[in-house]
Amino acid sequence: MLSPVTLCLYLLYISEYFSQSAQKLSFYGWYGNAKLFRFQVPEDTILLRWLLQASKGKGPECTSTEITIHFSYGAPPVINPLGTQFPSNATVRPSYNLTMTLSVTLQNSTFVNITTPAAGDWFIAAHLPQAAGKIEVKGFSTPCAYIFQPDMFVLRFVDVPVLQPDTPLQQTIASPARPLHVKIFIPEYTATMQFTLRSCVVNSTKACAIRVVLGSIMLPQSFQKTLSCKGTEDCSLVLHSPPWEKWLQIMAENLGTPNASVSFEMIASFTACKPGSTNSFLNFYSSLNQNQSTPALGGGRNASTLGMLGNTTLPAVGAANNVSNPGTFCLQSQPVIREDLDIASVRFRVINGPSIPVHSEFLTLLLLNLNTGMDSGGTLVVNLLLNETSLSIGNASVFACVSAASPVLTLNTTRNCSTAFFQGYPLKVNASSTEATLIIPYPETDNWFLSLQLICPWGQGECNKAKAKVTISIYLTPCFDDCGTYGQCGLLRRHGYLYAGCSCKAGWGGWSCTDNTKAQSVGSQNLATLLLTLSNLMFLPAIAIALYHCYLVEASVYTYTMFFSTFYHACDQPGVAVMCIMDYDTLQYCDFLGSVVAIWVTILCMARVKKILKYVLFVLGTLLIAMSLQLDRRGIWNMMGPCLFALIIMIMAWVYHGVKRRHCYPTSWKRWVFYLIPGITLAFVAISVYAFMETNDNYYYTHSIWHILVASSVAFLLPPHDKHKKPWAWSQKLICRYQICKNDREELYVVT
């Protein structure tokens, strides 16, 4: 039977388990190769434990490798395994990561523990090392399967004691092994929070040692505040700009003698940053009513108001921000409208904007609502443009900070973009630099704030109530600048969660495809396009030979293949040397279809079967090839299957001819030496180049060689015309007019 103390422990804590399906990992080439996992951590969680499991296949192709795992709170981790560059105005914090090795053992597992984690979305991204760049033919080789699965265990507290503002809370730590957990709610517009621990007693004495940790852990960076209290004196800590409208976790642990009971009091007080009570409220609604009558908001777009910072009942901040006039304030809000455009695509519009006044006496604040849970998969872009004519003092500057959870309220004193638990992103514009841009990939899910204030270099007294006008442009986009000229923005999905990433081309790299370290020059791109397109002209000799021998169907197939292969590769180029005469997918399908059908008709033509049977096989095989390509366009058996079946037919026909003629077929040694052996050799070399030598770097050259070799082999392998037909006999039939054309009887004869 459980004792009352043990039963109480069971009632205080609840453990929960969350799991997601295992994913097959990929070698890293761009963000889409990383497998993303999203977990929801409940409120009042005091312990988070991840079980990370990895395994690999048993085949010889499964070599030793390392799996890199990234962790991030609030948004997918921003990673850079390739060491490429980010856009010039982007701010990136390195992700927290670890590696798991799969060597001799087929499985590996590890644990990651986080105490007092922040509640909300947590993300894990896992991937293999950089891709080798070899182009694998699907079905020709079996890639190794590397599997990764994370499981999450949480231990959360039930009925956490709540610390009320300005109300002492008496608490006791019974054992050093059991820390005390308390939480307090931070109201909106809180400027500072002062936490004090007092009246500490240890077993009726006053010599105590307690450590207090405020805040939760958030990866990749954590800004927990620690307060160490020793002796008899009270200890306190002041938090500047704590997170608004959130619960703040407080943990206290006894550092003293084991089995000693520690009693103490906690008390917390707030000061508020009083917002301005001007007519902006009326301006907001009057502007909103005017805009609703225009097509901008009435044309089907989802426009939602973020709301305006109103009055607060908290006590006003101290003398630094107040004067004797009760109407004074420390910030002025600007109402903002959030306009949803598409997935991870939002535009923020300032009412009565886009230019807003920025003052020296008080802060100008904008609220950006990014807490829908689906905004963290995009890129937040903030642009400031200073109107030089509005700047009354030439040497003054407009400082701005972009921060999450709470705004920066001390720009005029610290000029630092730090809040209590977040390091913000600074911006600055002045007469010499009138424009500033900030790019934040994957902003965490939260309310974001933009704080602006006019700062004079020699002190705020010099500004003398000066102001300036700044044009603000804020938007959330899936990919910054749509990944540029040499990139493609891809929308990725994981269990209903959508996020975006850039896939770069033509040697360009980086988060937004702005890194040109390994970029191909325009001349190289033109050369690659010319090689891949003009190499198809090698089908012209094969077409001429087919027409010379009166193979009209075969010549038509070669012409079709040459045409669509040329224009498919002209459209398939990654750089600027691109020309698409029709939809890319259509060109690709026609190119693949023409290539396989060309091989099919060539081998059947070599079989020398009866015409009626040959044409039936032509049509039936083309229909089956078209169906198989629709099912799997890149499968190796879509090409090898028709080739092998046609070879079987050809061998059976040749055996039939040889048995009937009682001689090896074809009988002429010249046919073997000068045509068949060179043609077969070219075909085997072409297949080897296609299957084993193509990589992403040499694709332009090796694939052009494939075109040349395949077209040349066709020219060698086409059999000669019938003996009883003259060369170019098809041209004479075109002018047959009304004469009765002779119906030639097909005979089995010896090829010379």
mmCIF file of N, CA, C and O in Angstrom, residues 100 293 303 349 492 519 573:
data_model
loop_
_atom_site.group_PDB
_atom_site.id
_atom_site.type_symbol
_atom_site.label_atom_id
_atom_site.label_comp_id
_atom_site.label_asym_id
_atom_site.label_seq_id
_atom_site.Cartn_x
_atom_site.Cartn_y
_atom_site.Cartn_z
ATOM 1 N N MET A 100 24.550 11.448 -34.292
ATOM 2 C CA MET A 100 24.487 10.033 -33.951
ATOM 3 C C MET A 100 25.229 9.261 -35.033
ATOM 4 O O MET A 100 25.069 9.542 -36.228
ATOM 5 N N SER A 293 -14.554 49.729 -47.690
ATOM 6 C CA SER A 293 -15.328 50.061 -48.881
ATOM 7 C C SER A 293 -14.512 49.963 -50.146
ATOM 8 O O SER A 293 -15.019 50.155 -51.238
ATOM 9 N N ALA A 303 -8.425 39.745 -44.120
ATOM 10 C CA ALA A 303 -7.769 40.807 -43.377
ATOM 11 C C ALA A 303 -8.243 40.778 -41.939
ATOM 12 O O ALA A 303 -9.431 40.800 -41.660
ATOM 13 N N ARG A 349 -0.103 45.877 -42.703
ATOM 14 C CA ARG A 349 -0.327 47.239 -43.170
ATOM 15 C C ARG A 349 -0.618 48.141 -41.979
ATOM 16 O O ARG A 349 -1.474 47.846 -41.145
ATOM 17 N N LEU A 492 6.933 22.714 -48.365
ATOM 18 C CA LEU A 492 7.116 21.411 -47.753
ATOM 19 C C LEU A 492 6.023 21.181 -46.706
ATOM 20 O O LEU A 492 5.484 22.127 -46.126
ATOM 21 N N ALA A 519 28.952 29.247 -58.267
ATOM 22 C CA ALA A 519 27.961 29.481 -59.323
ATOM 23 C C ALA A 519 28.585 29.358 -60.708
ATOM 24 O O ALA A 519 29.752 29.679 -60.920
ATOM 25 N N GLN A 573 17.102 23.681 -68.213
ATOM 26 C CA GLN A 573 18.323 24.308 -67.727
ATOM 27 C C GLN A 573 18.066 25.106 -66.448
ATOM 28 O O GLN A 573 17.025 25.737 -66.298
#
